[in-house]
């Protein structure tokens, strides 16, 4: 399944009131939003027909999140769904995640594009291929090491995969506090040391399995009643039922 078809169905399942997209380009993915949407891109060239209340900001994501009120376009409401497809370099991708999570709900869904390069040249920091993921892929390992409290679900969409980040904690500052340490260890020169399991798409879910999963119901229940207890535990239990015990609450350090 191609990623735009998959994202169309994600919007139908999540039904966001407020949507964030970093890296708008021609507008094909932000056009899927039928709600208040904030699109950030310093050089967007919109060709798609947009619907809903779309706020485009011609700036970098770093600059946008230093503004006094990044949630001003949504009336102060956090984002329910976010799609990160900005600069395909590790440091930008990690900062985009840090800033995005801090402006989401715990039950929000953050999706990364281009996390599964098909070969080493495609993952280069210096682009020299047609399709290009850049070195976004280390974000997978960083989350598993530094943020085991969030769930990472990789999705085998065409052409270069997606990553779901679920069970957010907008108050957590671990990645921000360890940013320099993470950069020193995980940012590598080309050619990129892409793990074989990433190239082979090990432990990656099919798009249909993710769309049919039960975790969407857990997210919706928590959104409808934010005072429901044990959200993160319930989410992990459902993810274990959906995808196997590796996603369960016992895996959280």
Short mmCIF file of C-alpha atoms in Angstrom, two decimals:
data_model
loop_
_atom_site.label_atom_id
_atom_site.label_comp_id
_atom_site.label_asym_id
_atom_site.label_seq_id
_atom_site.Cartn_x
_atom_site.Cartn_y
_atom_site.Cartn_z
CA UNK A 1 0.00 0.00 0.00
CA UNK A 2 1.37 3.40 -0.91
CA UNK A 3 1.78 5.82 1.95
CA UNK A 4 -0.77 8.41 0.79
CA UNK A 5 -3.50 5.79 0.56
CA UNK A 6 -2.54 4.57 4.02
CA UNK A 7 -2.55 8.10 5.47
CA UNK A 8 -5.99 8.72 4.00
CA UNK A 9 -7.31 5.84 6.06
CA UNK A 10 -5.39 6.96 9.14
CA UNK A 11 -7.16 10.32 9.01
CA UNK A 12 -10.50 8.49 8.86
CA UNK A 13 -9.59 6.40 11.91
CA UNK A 14 -8.05 9.15 14.06
CA UNK A 15 -10.44 11.92 12.97
CA UNK A 16 -8.18 14.73 14.18
CA UNK A 17 -9.54 18.11 15.15
CA UNK A 18 -6.05 19.57 14.86
CA UNK A 19 -3.37 18.29 12.49
CA UNK A 20 0.32 19.15 12.12
CA UNK A 21 2.49 18.51 9.10
CA UNK A 22 6.20 19.28 8.92
CA UNK A 23 7.37 19.22 5.32
CA UNK A 24 4.44 20.19 3.13
CA UNK A 25 6.07 20.45 -0.31
CA UNK A 26 3.28 20.13 -2.93
CA UNK A 27 0.51 19.65 -0.36
CA UNK A 28 -0.51 16.10 -1.29
CA UNK A 29 -0.55 14.85 2.30
CA UNK A 30 -1.85 17.94 4.06
CA UNK A 31 -4.72 17.88 1.54
CA UNK A 32 -5.96 14.78 3.37
CA UNK A 33 -6.82 16.84 6.46
CA UNK A 34 -10.45 17.89 6.88
CA UNK A 35 -9.82 19.87 10.05
CA UNK A 36 -7.67 22.67 11.37
CA UNK A 37 -4.23 21.97 9.95
CA UNK A 38 -0.85 23.62 10.42
CA UNK A 39 1.68 23.06 7.65
CA UNK A 40 5.32 24.07 8.10
CA UNK A 41 7.74 24.26 5.18
CA UNK A 42 10.18 27.02 4.17
CA UNK A 43 9.69 26.33 0.46
CA UNK A 44 6.26 24.81 -0.09
CA UNK A 45 4.77 24.89 -3.60
CA UNK A 46 1.14 23.85 -3.15
CA UNK A 47 -0.37 22.04 -6.11
CA UNK A 48 -3.01 19.92 -4.34
CA UNK A 49 -6.47 21.24 -3.53
CA UNK A 50 -6.66 21.92 0.21
CA UNK A 51 -9.77 21.62 2.33
CA UNK A 52 -10.49 22.46 5.93
CA UNK A 53 -8.91 25.33 7.81
CA UNK A 54 -5.27 25.19 6.71
CA UNK A 55 -2.60 27.45 8.18
CA UNK A 56 0.59 27.36 6.11
CA UNK A 57 3.78 28.75 7.58
CA UNK A 58 6.70 29.39 5.22
CA UNK A 59 9.44 28.82 7.76
CA UNK A 60 11.58 26.10 9.27
CA UNK A 61 10.17 23.85 11.97
CA UNK A 62 12.96 24.97 14.34
CA UNK A 63 11.90 28.59 13.94
CA UNK A 64 8.21 27.80 14.21
CA UNK A 65 8.53 26.07 17.55
CA UNK A 66 10.48 28.97 19.05
CA UNK A 67 7.47 31.25 18.54
CA UNK A 68 5.65 32.39 21.66
CA UNK A 69 2.58 30.28 20.87
CA UNK A 70 3.02 27.48 18.30
CA UNK A 71 -0.58 26.43 18.99
CA UNK A 72 -2.03 29.83 18.13
CA UNK A 73 -3.52 28.56 14.81
CA UNK A 74 -5.43 25.84 16.70
CA UNK A 75 -6.74 28.13 19.40
CA UNK A 76 -4.31 26.62 21.89
CA UNK A 77 -5.41 23.02 21.29
CA UNK A 78 -2.71 20.33 20.96
CA UNK A 79 -2.39 18.30 17.78
CA UNK A 80 -4.27 14.99 17.53
CA UNK A 81 -2.27 13.77 14.54
CA UNK A 82 1.13 14.82 13.22
CA UNK A 83 3.06 13.83 10.10
CA UNK A 84 6.80 14.53 10.11
CA UNK A 85 8.32 14.63 6.63
CA UNK A 86 10.70 17.54 6.88
CA UNK A 87 14.45 17.73 6.34
CA UNK A 88 15.70 14.15 6.00
CA UNK A 89 18.64 14.51 8.36
CA UNK A 90 18.81 12.84 11.75
CA UNK A 91 19.25 16.00 13.83
CA UNK A 92 16.25 17.71 12.19
CA UNK A 93 14.05 14.64 12.50
CA UNK A 94 14.83 14.25 16.20
CA UNK A 95 14.18 17.92 16.94
CA UNK A 96 10.91 17.72 15.02
CA UNK A 97 9.83 14.82 17.21
CA UNK A 98 10.84 16.61 20.41
CA UNK A 99 8.90 19.74 19.48
CA UNK A 100 5.90 17.88 18.13
CA UNK A 101 5.42 15.63 21.17
CA UNK A 102 5.45 18.65 23.48
CA UNK A 103 2.44 20.03 21.54
CA UNK A 104 0.36 16.84 21.41
CA UNK A 105 -1.98 14.91 23.69
CA UNK A 106 -0.90 11.60 25.25
CA UNK A 107 -3.38 9.88 22.90
CA UNK A 108 -2.17 11.68 19.78
CA UNK A 109 -0.46 9.87 16.91
CA UNK A 110 2.87 11.03 15.48
CA UNK A 111 3.92 9.53 12.14
CA UNK A 112 7.37 9.74 10.56
CA UNK A 113 7.94 9.28 6.85
CA UNK A 114 11.04 7.76 5.23
CA UNK A 115 12.34 5.63 8.12
CA UNK A 116 13.02 2.47 6.09
CA UNK A 117 15.64 3.05 3.39
CA UNK A 118 15.82 0.24 0.84
CA UNK A 119 19.58 0.49 0.45
CA UNK A 120 22.55 2.33 1.94
CA UNK A 121 22.86 5.01 -0.80
CA UNK A 122 19.22 6.01 -0.23
CA UNK A 123 20.06 6.73 3.44
CA UNK A 124 22.97 9.06 2.73
CA UNK A 125 23.09 12.46 4.38
CA UNK A 126 24.33 13.91 1.09
CA UNK A 127 21.64 13.17 -1.45
CA UNK A 128 22.82 11.44 -4.62
CA UNK A 129 19.84 9.18 -5.42
CA UNK A 130 16.37 9.75 -6.85
CA UNK A 131 14.42 8.45 -3.87
CA UNK A 132 16.02 9.69 -0.64
CA UNK A 133 15.28 8.91 2.99
CA UNK A 134 18.38 10.51 4.43
CA UNK A 135 19.55 9.33 7.85
CA UNK A 136 16.18 9.47 9.61
CA UNK A 137 16.39 5.76 10.49
CA UNK A 138 18.44 6.16 13.77
CA UNK A 139 15.39 7.79 15.39
CA UNK A 140 14.00 4.24 15.70
CA UNK A 141 16.85 3.07 17.93
CA UNK A 142 17.00 6.34 19.87
CA UNK A 143 13.37 5.99 20.88
CA UNK A 144 13.81 2.39 21.92
CA UNK A 145 16.83 3.29 24.05
CA UNK A 146 15.91 6.67 25.52
CA UNK A 147 12.10 6.55 25.43
CA UNK A 148 10.99 2.95 26.00
CA UNK A 149 7.79 4.42 27.45
CA UNK A 150 6.56 5.28 23.94
CA UNK A 151 5.58 2.57 21.47
CA UNK A 152 7.26 2.46 18.07
CA UNK A 153 5.34 0.71 15.28
CA UNK A 154 7.01 0.46 11.87
CA UNK A 155 4.73 0.19 8.85
CA UNK A 156 5.68 -1.35 5.50
CA UNK A 157 4.23 1.33 3.23
CA UNK A 158 5.61 2.12 -0.20
CA UNK A 159 8.10 3.37 -0.96
CA UNK A 160 10.18 3.93 2.20
CA UNK A 161 8.06 3.08 5.22
CA UNK A 162 6.44 4.94 8.08
CA UNK A 163 6.91 4.95 11.84
CA UNK A 164 4.12 5.43 14.38
CA UNK A 165 5.00 6.89 17.78
CA UNK A 166 2.24 6.15 20.31
CA UNK A 167 1.70 6.64 24.02
CA UNK A 168 3.17 10.13 24.11
CA UNK A 169 4.17 12.12 27.18
CA UNK A 170 4.13 15.85 26.36
CA UNK A 171 5.84 16.59 29.70
CA UNK A 172 8.83 14.31 29.08
CA UNK A 173 12.11 16.12 28.37
CA UNK A 174 14.46 13.15 28.10
CA UNK A 175 15.26 13.59 24.41
CA UNK A 176 15.74 17.33 24.78
CA UNK A 177 18.03 16.92 27.79
CA UNK A 178 20.12 14.22 26.09
CA UNK A 179 20.13 15.79 22.61
CA UNK A 180 23.88 16.54 22.43
CA UNK A 181 24.75 13.10 23.75
CA UNK A 182 22.47 11.47 21.19
CA UNK A 183 23.96 13.49 18.35
CA UNK A 184 27.49 12.51 19.34
CA UNK A 185 26.62 8.82 19.23
CA UNK A 186 24.07 8.44 16.45
CA UNK A 187 24.91 11.02 13.78
CA UNK A 188 27.33 9.27 11.43
CA UNK A 189 29.17 10.31 8.25
CA UNK A 190 28.37 8.67 4.93
CA UNK A 191 28.22 5.88 3.95
CA UNK A 192 25.56 5.27 6.56
CA UNK A 193 25.81 2.18 8.82
CA UNK A 194 22.20 1.21 8.21
CA UNK A 195 21.37 -1.88 10.32
CA UNK A 196 20.55 -4.94 8.25
CA UNK A 197 17.27 -5.36 10.12
CA UNK A 198 16.19 -1.94 8.84
CA UNK A 199 17.09 -2.82 5.26
CA UNK A 200 15.33 -6.18 5.61
CA UNK A 201 12.29 -4.55 7.29
CA UNK A 202 12.38 -6.93 10.23
CA UNK A 203 9.50 -6.53 12.74
CA UNK A 204 7.64 -4.23 10.36
CA UNK A 205 3.84 -4.37 10.25
CA UNK A 206 1.74 -4.51 7.12
CA UNK A 207 -0.38 -1.41 6.52
CA UNK A 208 -3.61 -3.38 6.69
CA UNK A 209 -2.69 -4.92 10.03
CA UNK A 210 -2.13 -1.46 11.49
CA UNK A 211 -5.40 -0.15 10.07
CA UNK A 212 -7.30 -3.12 11.50
CA UNK A 213 -5.60 -2.94 14.93
CA UNK A 214 -7.46 -2.44 18.19
CA UNK A 215 -5.27 0.37 19.52
CA UNK A 216 -7.35 2.94 17.60
CA UNK A 217 -10.24 2.20 19.95
CA UNK A 218 -8.03 2.74 23.03
CA UNK A 219 -6.89 6.11 21.65
CA UNK A 220 -10.48 7.14 20.91
CA UNK A 221 -11.73 6.13 24.35
CA UNK A 222 -9.00 8.13 26.08
CA UNK A 223 -9.64 11.13 23.88
CA UNK A 224 -13.35 11.03 24.72
CA UNK A 225 -12.62 10.66 28.44
CA UNK A 226 -9.14 11.96 29.33
CA UNK A 227 -9.64 11.04 32.99
CA UNK A 228 -9.72 7.31 32.28
CA UNK A 229 -6.90 5.74 34.34
CA UNK A 230 -3.90 3.68 33.20
CA UNK A 231 -3.99 4.86 29.59
CA UNK A 232 -0.39 3.88 28.80
CA UNK A 233 -0.80 0.42 30.31
CA UNK A 234 -4.07 -0.19 28.46
CA UNK A 235 -2.52 1.01 25.22
CA UNK A 236 0.45 -1.32 25.64
CA UNK A 237 -1.79 -4.27 26.41
CA UNK A 238 -3.77 -3.61 23.25
CA UNK A 239 -0.60 -3.20 21.16
CA UNK A 240 0.59 -6.57 22.48
CA UNK A 241 -2.73 -8.08 21.37
CA UNK A 242 -2.40 -6.36 17.99
CA UNK A 243 1.25 -7.02 17.19
CA UNK A 244 2.72 -9.41 19.74
CA UNK A 245 4.30 -9.41 23.23
CA UNK A 246 7.26 -7.25 22.18
CA UNK A 247 4.86 -4.27 22.33
CA UNK A 248 3.44 -5.11 25.76
CA UNK A 249 3.75 -3.24 29.08
CA UNK A 250 6.44 -5.64 30.30
CA UNK A 251 8.79 -4.23 27.65
CA UNK A 252 8.79 -0.73 29.19
CA UNK A 253 11.95 -0.24 31.24
#
